[in-house]
Short mmCIF file of C-alpha atoms and ligand atoms in Angstrom, two decimals:
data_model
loop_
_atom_site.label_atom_id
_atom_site.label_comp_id
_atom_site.label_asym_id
_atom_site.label_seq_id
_atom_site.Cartn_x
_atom_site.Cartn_y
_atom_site.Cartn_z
CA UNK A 1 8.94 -0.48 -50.49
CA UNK A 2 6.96 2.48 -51.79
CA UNK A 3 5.56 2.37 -55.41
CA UNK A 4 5.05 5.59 -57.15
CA UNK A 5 2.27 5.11 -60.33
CA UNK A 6 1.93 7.54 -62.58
CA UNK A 7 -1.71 8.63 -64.79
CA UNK A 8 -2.11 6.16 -67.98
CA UNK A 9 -3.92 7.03 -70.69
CA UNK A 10 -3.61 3.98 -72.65
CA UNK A 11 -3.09 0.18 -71.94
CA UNK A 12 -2.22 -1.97 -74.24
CA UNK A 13 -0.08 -5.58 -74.31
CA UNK A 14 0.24 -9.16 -74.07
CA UNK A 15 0.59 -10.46 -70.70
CA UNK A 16 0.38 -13.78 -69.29
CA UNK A 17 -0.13 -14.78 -65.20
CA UNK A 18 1.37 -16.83 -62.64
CA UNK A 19 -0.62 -19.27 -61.41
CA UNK A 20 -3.99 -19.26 -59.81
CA UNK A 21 -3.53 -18.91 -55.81
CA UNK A 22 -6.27 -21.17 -55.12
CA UNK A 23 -4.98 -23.95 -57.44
CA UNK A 24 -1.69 -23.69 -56.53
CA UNK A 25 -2.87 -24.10 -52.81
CA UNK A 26 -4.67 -27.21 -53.43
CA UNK A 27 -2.59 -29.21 -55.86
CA UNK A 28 0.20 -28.10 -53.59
CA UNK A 29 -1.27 -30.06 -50.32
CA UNK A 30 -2.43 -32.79 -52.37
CA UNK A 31 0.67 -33.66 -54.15
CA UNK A 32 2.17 -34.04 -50.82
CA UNK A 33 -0.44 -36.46 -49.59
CA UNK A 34 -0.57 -38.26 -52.49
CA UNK A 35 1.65 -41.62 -53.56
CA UNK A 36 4.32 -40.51 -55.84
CA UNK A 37 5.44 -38.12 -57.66
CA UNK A 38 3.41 -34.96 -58.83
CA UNK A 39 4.41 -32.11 -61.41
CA UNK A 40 3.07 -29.12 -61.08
CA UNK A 41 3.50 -26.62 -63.61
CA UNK A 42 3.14 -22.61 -63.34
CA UNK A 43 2.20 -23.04 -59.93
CA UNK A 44 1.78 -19.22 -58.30
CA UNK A 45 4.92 -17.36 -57.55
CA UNK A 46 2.57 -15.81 -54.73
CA UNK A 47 4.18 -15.75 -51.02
CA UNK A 48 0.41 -17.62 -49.99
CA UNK A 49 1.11 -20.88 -51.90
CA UNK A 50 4.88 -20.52 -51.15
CA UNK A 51 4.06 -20.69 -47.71
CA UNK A 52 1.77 -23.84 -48.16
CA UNK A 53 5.05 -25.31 -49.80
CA UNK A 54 6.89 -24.73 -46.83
CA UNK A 55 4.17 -26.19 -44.83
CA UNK A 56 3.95 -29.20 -46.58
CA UNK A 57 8.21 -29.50 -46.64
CA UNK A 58 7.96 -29.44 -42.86
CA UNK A 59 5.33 -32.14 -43.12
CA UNK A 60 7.91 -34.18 -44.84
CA UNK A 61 7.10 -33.88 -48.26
CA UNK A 62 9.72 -33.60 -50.32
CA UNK A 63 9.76 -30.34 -52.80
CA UNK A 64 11.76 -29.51 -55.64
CA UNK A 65 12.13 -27.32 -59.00
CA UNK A 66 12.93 -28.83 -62.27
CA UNK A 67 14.60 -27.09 -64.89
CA UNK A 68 11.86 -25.94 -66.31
CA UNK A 69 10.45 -24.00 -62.66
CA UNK A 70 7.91 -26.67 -62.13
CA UNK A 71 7.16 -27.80 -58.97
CA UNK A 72 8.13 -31.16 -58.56
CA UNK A 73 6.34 -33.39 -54.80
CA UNK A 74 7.26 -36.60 -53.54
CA UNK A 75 4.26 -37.18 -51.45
CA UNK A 76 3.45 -39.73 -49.00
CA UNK A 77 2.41 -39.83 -45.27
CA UNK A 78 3.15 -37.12 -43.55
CA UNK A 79 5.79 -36.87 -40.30
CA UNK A 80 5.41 -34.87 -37.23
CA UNK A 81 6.86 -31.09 -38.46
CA UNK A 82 9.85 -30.52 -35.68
CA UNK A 83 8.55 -26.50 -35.63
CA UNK A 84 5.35 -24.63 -35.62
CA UNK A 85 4.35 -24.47 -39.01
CA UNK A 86 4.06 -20.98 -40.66
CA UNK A 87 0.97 -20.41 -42.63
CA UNK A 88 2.48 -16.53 -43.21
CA UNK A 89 -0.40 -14.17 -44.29
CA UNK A 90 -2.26 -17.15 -46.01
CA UNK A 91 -6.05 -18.21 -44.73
CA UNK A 92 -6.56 -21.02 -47.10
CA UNK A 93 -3.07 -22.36 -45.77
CA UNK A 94 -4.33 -22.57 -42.32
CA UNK A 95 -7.86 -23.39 -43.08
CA UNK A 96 -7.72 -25.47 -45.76
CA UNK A 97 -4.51 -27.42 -43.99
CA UNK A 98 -6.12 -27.97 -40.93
CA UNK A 99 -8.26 -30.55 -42.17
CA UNK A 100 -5.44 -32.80 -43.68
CA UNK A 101 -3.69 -31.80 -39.70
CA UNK A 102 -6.39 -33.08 -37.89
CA UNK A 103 -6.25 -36.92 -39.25
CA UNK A 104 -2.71 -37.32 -39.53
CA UNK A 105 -1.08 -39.68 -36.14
CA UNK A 106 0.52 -36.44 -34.23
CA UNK A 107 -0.20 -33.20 -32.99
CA UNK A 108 0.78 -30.01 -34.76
CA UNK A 109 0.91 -26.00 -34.39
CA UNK A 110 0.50 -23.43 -37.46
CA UNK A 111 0.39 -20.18 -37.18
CA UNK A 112 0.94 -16.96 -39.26
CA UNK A 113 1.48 -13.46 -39.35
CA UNK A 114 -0.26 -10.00 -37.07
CA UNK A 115 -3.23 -10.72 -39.89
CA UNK A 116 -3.63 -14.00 -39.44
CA UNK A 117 -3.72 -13.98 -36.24
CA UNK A 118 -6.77 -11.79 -36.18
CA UNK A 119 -8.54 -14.12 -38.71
CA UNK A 120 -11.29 -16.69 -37.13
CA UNK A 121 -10.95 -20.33 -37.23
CA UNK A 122 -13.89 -21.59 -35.34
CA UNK A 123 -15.29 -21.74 -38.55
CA UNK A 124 -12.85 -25.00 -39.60
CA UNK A 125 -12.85 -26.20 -35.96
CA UNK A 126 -16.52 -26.82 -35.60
CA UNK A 127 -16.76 -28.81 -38.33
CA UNK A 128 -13.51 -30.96 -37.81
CA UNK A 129 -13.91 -31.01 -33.86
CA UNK A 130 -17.54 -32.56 -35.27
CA UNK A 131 -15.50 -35.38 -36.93
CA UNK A 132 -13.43 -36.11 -33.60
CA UNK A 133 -10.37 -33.74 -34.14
CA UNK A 134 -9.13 -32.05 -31.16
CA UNK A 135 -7.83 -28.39 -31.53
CA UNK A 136 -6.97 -25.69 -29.27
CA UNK A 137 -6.96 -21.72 -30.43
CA UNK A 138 -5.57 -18.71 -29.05
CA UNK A 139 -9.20 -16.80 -27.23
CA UNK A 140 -10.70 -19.82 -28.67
CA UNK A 141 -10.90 -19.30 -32.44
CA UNK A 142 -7.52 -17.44 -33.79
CA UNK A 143 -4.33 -18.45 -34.69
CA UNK A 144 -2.18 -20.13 -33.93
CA UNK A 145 -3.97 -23.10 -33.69
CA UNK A 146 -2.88 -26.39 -31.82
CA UNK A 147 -4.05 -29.43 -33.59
CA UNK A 148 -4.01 -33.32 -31.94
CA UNK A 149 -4.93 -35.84 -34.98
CA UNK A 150 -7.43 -38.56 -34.17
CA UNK A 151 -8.84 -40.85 -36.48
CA UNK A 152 -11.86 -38.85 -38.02
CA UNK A 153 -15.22 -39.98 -38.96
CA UNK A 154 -16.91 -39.09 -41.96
CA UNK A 155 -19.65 -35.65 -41.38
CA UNK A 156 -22.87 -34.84 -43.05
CA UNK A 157 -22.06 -30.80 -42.76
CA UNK A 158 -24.28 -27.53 -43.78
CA UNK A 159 -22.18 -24.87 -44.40
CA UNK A 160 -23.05 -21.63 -41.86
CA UNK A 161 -21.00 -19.55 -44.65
CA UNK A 162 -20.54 -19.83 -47.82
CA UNK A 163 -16.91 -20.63 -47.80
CA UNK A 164 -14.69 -22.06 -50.53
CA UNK A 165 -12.03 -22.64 -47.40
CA UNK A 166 -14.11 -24.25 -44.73
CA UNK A 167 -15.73 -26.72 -47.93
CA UNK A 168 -11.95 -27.50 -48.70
CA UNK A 169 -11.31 -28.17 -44.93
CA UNK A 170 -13.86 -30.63 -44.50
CA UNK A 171 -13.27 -32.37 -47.21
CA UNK A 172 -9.26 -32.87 -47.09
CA UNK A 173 -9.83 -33.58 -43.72
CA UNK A 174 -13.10 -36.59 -45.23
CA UNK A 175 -9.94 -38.12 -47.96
CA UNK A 176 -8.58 -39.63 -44.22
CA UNK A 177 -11.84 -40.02 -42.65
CA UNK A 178 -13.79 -43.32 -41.96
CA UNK A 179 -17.38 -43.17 -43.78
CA UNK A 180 -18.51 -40.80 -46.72
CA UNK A 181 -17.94 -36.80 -46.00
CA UNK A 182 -21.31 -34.84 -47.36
CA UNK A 183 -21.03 -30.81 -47.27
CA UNK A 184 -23.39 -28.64 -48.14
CA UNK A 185 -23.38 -24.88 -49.19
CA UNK A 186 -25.84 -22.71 -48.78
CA UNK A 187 -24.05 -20.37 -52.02
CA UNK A 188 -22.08 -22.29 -54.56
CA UNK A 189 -18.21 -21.18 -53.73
CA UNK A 190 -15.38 -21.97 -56.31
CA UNK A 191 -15.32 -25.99 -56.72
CA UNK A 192 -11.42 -26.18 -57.11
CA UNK A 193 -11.09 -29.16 -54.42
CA UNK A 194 -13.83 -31.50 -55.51
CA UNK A 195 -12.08 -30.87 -59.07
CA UNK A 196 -8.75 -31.23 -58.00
CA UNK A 197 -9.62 -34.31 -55.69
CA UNK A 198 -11.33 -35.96 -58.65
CA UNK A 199 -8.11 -35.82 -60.79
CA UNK A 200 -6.29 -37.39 -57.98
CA UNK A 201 -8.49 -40.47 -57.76
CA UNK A 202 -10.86 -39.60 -55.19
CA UNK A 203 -14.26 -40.86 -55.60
CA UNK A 204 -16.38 -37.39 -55.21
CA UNK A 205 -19.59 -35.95 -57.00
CA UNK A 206 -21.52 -32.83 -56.58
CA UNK A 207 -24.83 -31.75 -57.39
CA UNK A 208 -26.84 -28.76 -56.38
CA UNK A 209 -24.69 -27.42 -53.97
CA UNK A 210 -24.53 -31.09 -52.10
CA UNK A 211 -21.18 -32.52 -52.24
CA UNK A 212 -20.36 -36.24 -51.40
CA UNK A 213 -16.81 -37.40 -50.58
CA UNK A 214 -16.81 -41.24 -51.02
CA UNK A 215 -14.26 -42.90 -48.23
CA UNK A 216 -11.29 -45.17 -48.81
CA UNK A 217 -9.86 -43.72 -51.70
CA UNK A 218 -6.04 -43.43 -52.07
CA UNK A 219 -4.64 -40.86 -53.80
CA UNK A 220 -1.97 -40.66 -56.66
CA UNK A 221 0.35 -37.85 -57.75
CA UNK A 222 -0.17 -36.61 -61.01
CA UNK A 223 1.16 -34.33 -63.83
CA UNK A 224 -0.87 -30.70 -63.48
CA UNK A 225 -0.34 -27.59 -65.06
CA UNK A 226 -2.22 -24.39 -62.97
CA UNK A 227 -4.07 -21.88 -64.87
CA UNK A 228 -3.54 -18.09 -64.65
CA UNK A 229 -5.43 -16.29 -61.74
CA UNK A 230 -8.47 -14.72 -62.95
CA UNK A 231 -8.57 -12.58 -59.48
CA UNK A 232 -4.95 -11.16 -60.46
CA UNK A 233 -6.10 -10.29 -64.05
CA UNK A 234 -8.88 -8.86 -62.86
CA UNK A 235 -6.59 -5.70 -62.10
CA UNK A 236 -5.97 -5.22 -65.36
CA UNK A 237 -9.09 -5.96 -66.52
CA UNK A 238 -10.48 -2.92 -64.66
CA UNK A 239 -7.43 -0.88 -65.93
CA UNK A 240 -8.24 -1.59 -69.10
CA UNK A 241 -11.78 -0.73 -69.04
CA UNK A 242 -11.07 2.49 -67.27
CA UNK A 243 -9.01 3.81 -69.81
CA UNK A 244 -9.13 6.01 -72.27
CA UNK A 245 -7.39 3.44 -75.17
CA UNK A 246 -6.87 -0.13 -74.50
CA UNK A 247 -6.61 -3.33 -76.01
CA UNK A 248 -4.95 -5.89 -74.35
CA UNK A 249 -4.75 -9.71 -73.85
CA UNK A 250 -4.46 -12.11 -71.16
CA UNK A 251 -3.36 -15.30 -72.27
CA UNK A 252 -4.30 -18.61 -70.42
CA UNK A 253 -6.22 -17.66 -67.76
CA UNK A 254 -8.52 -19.88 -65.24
CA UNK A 255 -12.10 -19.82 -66.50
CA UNK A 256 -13.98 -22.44 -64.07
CA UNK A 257 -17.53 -21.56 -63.82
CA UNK A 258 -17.21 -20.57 -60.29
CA UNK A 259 -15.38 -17.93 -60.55
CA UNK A 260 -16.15 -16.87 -63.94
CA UNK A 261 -19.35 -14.55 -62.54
CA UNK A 262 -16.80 -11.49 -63.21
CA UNK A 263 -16.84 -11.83 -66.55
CA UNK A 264 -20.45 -11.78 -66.95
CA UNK A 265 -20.96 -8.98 -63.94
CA UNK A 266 -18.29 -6.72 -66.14
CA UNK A 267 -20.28 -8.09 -69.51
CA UNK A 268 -23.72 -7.28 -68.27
CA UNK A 269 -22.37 -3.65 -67.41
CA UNK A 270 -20.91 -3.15 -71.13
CA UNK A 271 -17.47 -4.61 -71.03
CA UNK A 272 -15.92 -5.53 -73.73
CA UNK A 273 -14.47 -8.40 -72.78
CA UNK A 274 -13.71 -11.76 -74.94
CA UNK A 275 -12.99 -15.20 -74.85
CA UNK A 276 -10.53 -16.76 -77.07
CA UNK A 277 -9.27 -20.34 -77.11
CA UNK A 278 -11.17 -22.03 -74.42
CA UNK A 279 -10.01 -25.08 -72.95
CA UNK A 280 -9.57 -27.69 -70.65
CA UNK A 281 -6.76 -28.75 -68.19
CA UNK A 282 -7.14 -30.84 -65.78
CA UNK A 283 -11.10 -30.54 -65.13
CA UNK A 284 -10.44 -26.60 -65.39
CA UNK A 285 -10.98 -24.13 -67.75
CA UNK A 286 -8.59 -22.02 -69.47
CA UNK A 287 -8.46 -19.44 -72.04
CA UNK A 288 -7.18 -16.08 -73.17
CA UNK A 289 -9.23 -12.82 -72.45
CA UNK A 290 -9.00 -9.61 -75.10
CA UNK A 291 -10.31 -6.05 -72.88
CA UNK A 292 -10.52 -3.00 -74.48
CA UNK A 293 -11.78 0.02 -73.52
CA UNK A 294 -16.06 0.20 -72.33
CA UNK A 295 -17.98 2.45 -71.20
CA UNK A 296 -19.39 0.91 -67.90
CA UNK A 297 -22.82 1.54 -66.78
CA UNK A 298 -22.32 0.65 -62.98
CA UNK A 299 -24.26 -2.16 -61.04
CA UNK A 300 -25.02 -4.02 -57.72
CA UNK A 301 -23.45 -6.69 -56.13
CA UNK A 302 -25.11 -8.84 -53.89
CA UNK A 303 -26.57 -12.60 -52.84
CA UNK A 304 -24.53 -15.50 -54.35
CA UNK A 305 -22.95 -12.83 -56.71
CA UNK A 306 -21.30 -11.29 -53.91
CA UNK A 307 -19.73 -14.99 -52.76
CA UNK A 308 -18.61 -14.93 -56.06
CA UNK A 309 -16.85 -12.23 -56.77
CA UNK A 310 -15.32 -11.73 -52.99
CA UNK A 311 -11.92 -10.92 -54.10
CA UNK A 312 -12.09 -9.18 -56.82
CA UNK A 313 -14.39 -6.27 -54.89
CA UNK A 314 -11.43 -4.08 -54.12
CA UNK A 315 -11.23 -3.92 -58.00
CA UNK A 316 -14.47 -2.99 -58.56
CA UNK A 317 -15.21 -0.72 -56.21
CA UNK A 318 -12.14 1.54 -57.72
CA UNK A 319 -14.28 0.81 -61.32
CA UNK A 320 -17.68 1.98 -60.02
CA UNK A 321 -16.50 5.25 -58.55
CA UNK A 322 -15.27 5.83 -62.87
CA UNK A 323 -18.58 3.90 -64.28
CA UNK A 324 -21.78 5.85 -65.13
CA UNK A 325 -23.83 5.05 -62.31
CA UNK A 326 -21.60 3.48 -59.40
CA UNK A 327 -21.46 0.26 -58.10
CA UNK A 328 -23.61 -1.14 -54.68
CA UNK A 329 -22.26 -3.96 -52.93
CA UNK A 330 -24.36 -6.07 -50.23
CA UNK A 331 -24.08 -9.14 -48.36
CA UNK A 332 -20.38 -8.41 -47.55
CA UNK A 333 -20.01 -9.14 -44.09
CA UNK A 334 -17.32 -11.51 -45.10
CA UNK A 335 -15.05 -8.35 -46.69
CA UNK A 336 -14.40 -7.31 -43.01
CA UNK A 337 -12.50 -10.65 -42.07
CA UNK A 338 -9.89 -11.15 -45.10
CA UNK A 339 -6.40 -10.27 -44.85
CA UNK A 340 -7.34 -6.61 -44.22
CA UNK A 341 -11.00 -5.04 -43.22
CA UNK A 342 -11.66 -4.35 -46.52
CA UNK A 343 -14.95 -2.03 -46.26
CA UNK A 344 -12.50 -0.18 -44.16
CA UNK A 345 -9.12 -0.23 -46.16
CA UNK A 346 -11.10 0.61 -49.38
CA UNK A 347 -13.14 3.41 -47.57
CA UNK A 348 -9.75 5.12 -46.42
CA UNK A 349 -7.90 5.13 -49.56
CA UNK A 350 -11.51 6.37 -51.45
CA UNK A 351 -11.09 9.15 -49.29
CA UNK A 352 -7.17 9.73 -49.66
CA UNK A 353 -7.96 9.96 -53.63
CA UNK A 354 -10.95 12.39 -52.91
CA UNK A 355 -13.55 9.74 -53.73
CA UNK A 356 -16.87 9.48 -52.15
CA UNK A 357 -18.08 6.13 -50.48
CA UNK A 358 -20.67 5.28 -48.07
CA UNK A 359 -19.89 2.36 -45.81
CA UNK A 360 -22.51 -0.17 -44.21
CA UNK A 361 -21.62 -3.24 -41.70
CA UNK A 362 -21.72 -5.56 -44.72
CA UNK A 363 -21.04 -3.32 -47.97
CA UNK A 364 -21.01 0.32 -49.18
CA UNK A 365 -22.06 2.45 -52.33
CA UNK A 366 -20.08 4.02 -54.64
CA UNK A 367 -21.07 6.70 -56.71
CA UNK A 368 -20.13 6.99 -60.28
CA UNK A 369 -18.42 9.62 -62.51
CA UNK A 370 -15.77 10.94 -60.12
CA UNK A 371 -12.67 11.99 -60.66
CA UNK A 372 -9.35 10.32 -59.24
CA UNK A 373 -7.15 12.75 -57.41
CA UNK A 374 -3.26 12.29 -56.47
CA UNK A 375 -2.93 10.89 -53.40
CA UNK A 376 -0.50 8.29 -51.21
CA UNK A 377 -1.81 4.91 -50.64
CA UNK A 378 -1.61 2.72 -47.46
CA UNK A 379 -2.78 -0.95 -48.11
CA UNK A 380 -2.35 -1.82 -44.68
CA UNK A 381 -0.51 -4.67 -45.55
CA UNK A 382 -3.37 -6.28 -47.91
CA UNK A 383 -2.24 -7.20 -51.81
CA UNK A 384 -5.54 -6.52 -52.98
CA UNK A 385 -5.90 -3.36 -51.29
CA UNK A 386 -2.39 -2.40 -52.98
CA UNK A 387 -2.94 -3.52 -56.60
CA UNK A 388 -6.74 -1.97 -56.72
CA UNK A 389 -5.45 1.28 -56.01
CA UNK A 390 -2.37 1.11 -57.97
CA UNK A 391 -5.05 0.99 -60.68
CA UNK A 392 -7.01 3.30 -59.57
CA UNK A 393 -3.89 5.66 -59.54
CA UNK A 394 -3.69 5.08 -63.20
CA UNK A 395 -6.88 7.31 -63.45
CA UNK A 396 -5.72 10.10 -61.22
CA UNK A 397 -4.44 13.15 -61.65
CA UNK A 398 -1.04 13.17 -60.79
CA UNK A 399 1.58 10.47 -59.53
CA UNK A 400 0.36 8.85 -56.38
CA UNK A 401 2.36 6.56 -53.97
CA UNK A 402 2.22 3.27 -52.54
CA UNK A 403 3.38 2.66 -48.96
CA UNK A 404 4.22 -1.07 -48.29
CA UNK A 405 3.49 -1.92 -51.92
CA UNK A 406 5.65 -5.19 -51.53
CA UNK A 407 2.64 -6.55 -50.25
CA UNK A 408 1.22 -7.53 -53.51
CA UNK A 409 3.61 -10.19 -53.43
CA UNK A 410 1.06 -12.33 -50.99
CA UNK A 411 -0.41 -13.25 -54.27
CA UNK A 412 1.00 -11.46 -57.62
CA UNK A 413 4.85 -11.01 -57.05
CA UNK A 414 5.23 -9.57 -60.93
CA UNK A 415 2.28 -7.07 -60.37
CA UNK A 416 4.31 -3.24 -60.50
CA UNK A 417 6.72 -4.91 -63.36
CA UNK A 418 3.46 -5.84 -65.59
CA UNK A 419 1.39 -2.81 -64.86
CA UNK A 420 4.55 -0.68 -66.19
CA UNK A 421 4.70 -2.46 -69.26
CA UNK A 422 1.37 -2.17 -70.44
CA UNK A 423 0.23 0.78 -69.15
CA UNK A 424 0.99 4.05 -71.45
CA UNK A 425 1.14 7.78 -70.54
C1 S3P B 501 -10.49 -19.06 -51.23
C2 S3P B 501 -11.77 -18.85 -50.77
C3 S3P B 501 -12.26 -17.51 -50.38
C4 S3P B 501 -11.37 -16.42 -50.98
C5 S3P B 501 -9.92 -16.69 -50.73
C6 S3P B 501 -9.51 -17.99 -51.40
C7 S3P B 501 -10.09 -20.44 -51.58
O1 S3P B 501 -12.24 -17.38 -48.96
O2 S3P B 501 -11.74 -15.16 -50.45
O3 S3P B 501 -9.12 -15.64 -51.26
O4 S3P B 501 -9.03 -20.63 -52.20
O5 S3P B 501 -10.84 -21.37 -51.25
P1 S3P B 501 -13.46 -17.89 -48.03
O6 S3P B 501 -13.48 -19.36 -48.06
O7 S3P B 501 -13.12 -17.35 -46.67
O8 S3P B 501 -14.70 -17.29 -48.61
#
């Protein structure tokens, strides 16, 4: 499907999100481990947590809608899945499901798509191989993987990366284990699990980036609601910012601390950004944001800031190249292994729209003040790649195009039908 995204002067609305891809994920494997029944509201309409869903069905869960869209699991132990399981284009499916996999009483394949495929898992089978899992990989490390459960001992673990995923892993993969799990991070990454595995009944605690998973609990399905993705509003965050007139709200958005550094980094670069109605659900936060137009000074991303704010770089690279100064990002390595290179997806579409960047191995600089020209856009497949520079083609000057824009659907399916409605010629 090709988009076509006209210049925007002014944005200006009420919108509200589906739910946050990283909840979603989690609550959605959880559920369907956990005794009983779970509800889980405004769960994320993304293809990613669909295809967890579908996982999880395979493993025997049983998955419904009620009539009001929620997502309803009758969880339990899990059976042998009759078919490869299909992670699709989702990492945290793989990685984070590979550590329930490996301590269930059967062996299993998952898989995904051409990206996926490319994406390394020796990462997650270290670490669980460590606890006596036993999984085979394509070359090694990449999909699809082949994964014999064993009955898994509990791991003291340091983190090589700082990754949110490979945490996750371990520690769905310590709910099953004998003895207390212990992972440490060398960079605090978003602490969705531990959260989410506290409101399930596990015993777990964390404290200065050393988290302890206590063994023997069992866990039991719950009523959850999931907050809006902050990484999906952060598009229109940056379209706000960027242009000319805007005022615009984002109700009920996730606000946990861990990912909340892109609210400050936009803040501390003269955003005007606020927080309304802060509050709690389930152990995360939630409010509504109100954008309106800033001037933005630029900035540099790097160190635990650039752990942080992983996701939402595609965004803000297309918002330093319109700040003051530009925007720096270091410590990036990680960009080149997501769903797309990114360094090298964002580099070709800078220079599609006529905008200067200089790459490195693990970042690139952006200068500021330049202008946007018309161009067509190829995400190569990635939804944050798509959506970044369907923003940036707001600011250009003339229509541009989108090749493959369906893509967005990995994680915001609604994307092209929002942006239209709140963006103004
Ligand atoms: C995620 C963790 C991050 C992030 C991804 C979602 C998660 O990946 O980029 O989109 O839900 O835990 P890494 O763990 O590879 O850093």
């Amino acid at each position: 499907m090709r988009e076509t995204i006209s210049p925007a002067r002014k944005i200006d609305g009420v919108i509200t999100l589906p739910g946050d891809k990283s909840i979603s994920h989690r609550y959605g494997m959880l559920a369907a481990v956990a005794e009983g029944r779970s509800t889980i509201a405004n769960y994320s309409t993304g293809a990613d947590c669909q295809s967890t869903l579908g996982c999880m069905a395979a493993l025997g869960a049983k998955i419904d809608r009620d009539e009001e869209g929620r997502v309803v699991i009758e969880g339990g132990a899990l059976r042998e899945p009759a078919a490869q399981l299909d992670a699709g284009n989702s990492g945290s499916t793989i990685r984070m499901l590979s550590g329930i996999l490996a301590a269930q009483p059967f062996t299993s394949q998952i898989g995904g798509d051409e990206s996926l495929s490319r994406r390394p898992m020796a990462r997650v089978m270290k670490p669980l191989t460590e606890m006596g899992a036993c999984i085979e990989a394509r070359d090694g490390s990449y999909p699809p993987l082949t994964i014999h459960g064993r009955t898994l001992q509990g791991i003291d673990y340091t983190l090589p990366v700082a990754s949110a995923q490979v945490k996750s892993c371990i520690l769905l993969a310590g709910v099953f284990a004998q003895g207390d799990t212990i992972v440490r991070e060398p960079v605090r990454t978003r602490d969705h699990t531990e959260i989410a595995l506290r409101e399930f009944g596990t015993d777990i605690e964390s404290e200065k980036r050393v988290i302890r998973l206590r063994a023997g609990a069992r866990l039991k399905g719950r009523e959850l609601y999931v907050p809006g993705d902050l990484s999906s509003a952060c598009f229109f965050l940056v379209a706000a910012l960027m242009a000319k007139e805007a005022n615009l709200i984002i109700q009920g958005v996730g606000l946990n601390p861990t990912r909340s550094a892109l609210l400050d980094f936009l803040v501390s670069m003269g955003a005007s950004i606020k927080v309304l109605d802060l509050h709690q659900t389930a152990g995360e936060l939630i409010g509504n944001l109100r954008v309106r137009t800033s001037q933005i000074a630029g900035g540099v991303i790097e160190g635990a800031m650039t752990t942080a704010l992983i996701d939402e770089i595609p965004a803000l690279a297309v918002l330093g190249a319109s700040s003051r100064d530009g925007l720096t990002v270091r410590d990036a390595s990680e960009l080149r292994i997501k769903e797309t290179d990114r360094i090298a997806t964002i580099e070709s579409n800078f220079r599609r729209m006529g905008l200067e960047i200089e790459t490195a191995p693990d970042g690139f600089r952006v200068p500021g003040g330049q202008l946007f020209h018309a161009a067509e856009i190829d995400p190569a497949g990635d939804h944050r790649i798509a959506m970044a520079f369907a923003v940036a083609a707001l600011a250009a000057d003339g229509p541009c195009t989108i090749e493959g824009a369906e893509c967005a659907g990995v994680s915001f399916p609604e994307f092209f039908d929002w942006l239209r409605e709140i963006a103004e010629a």
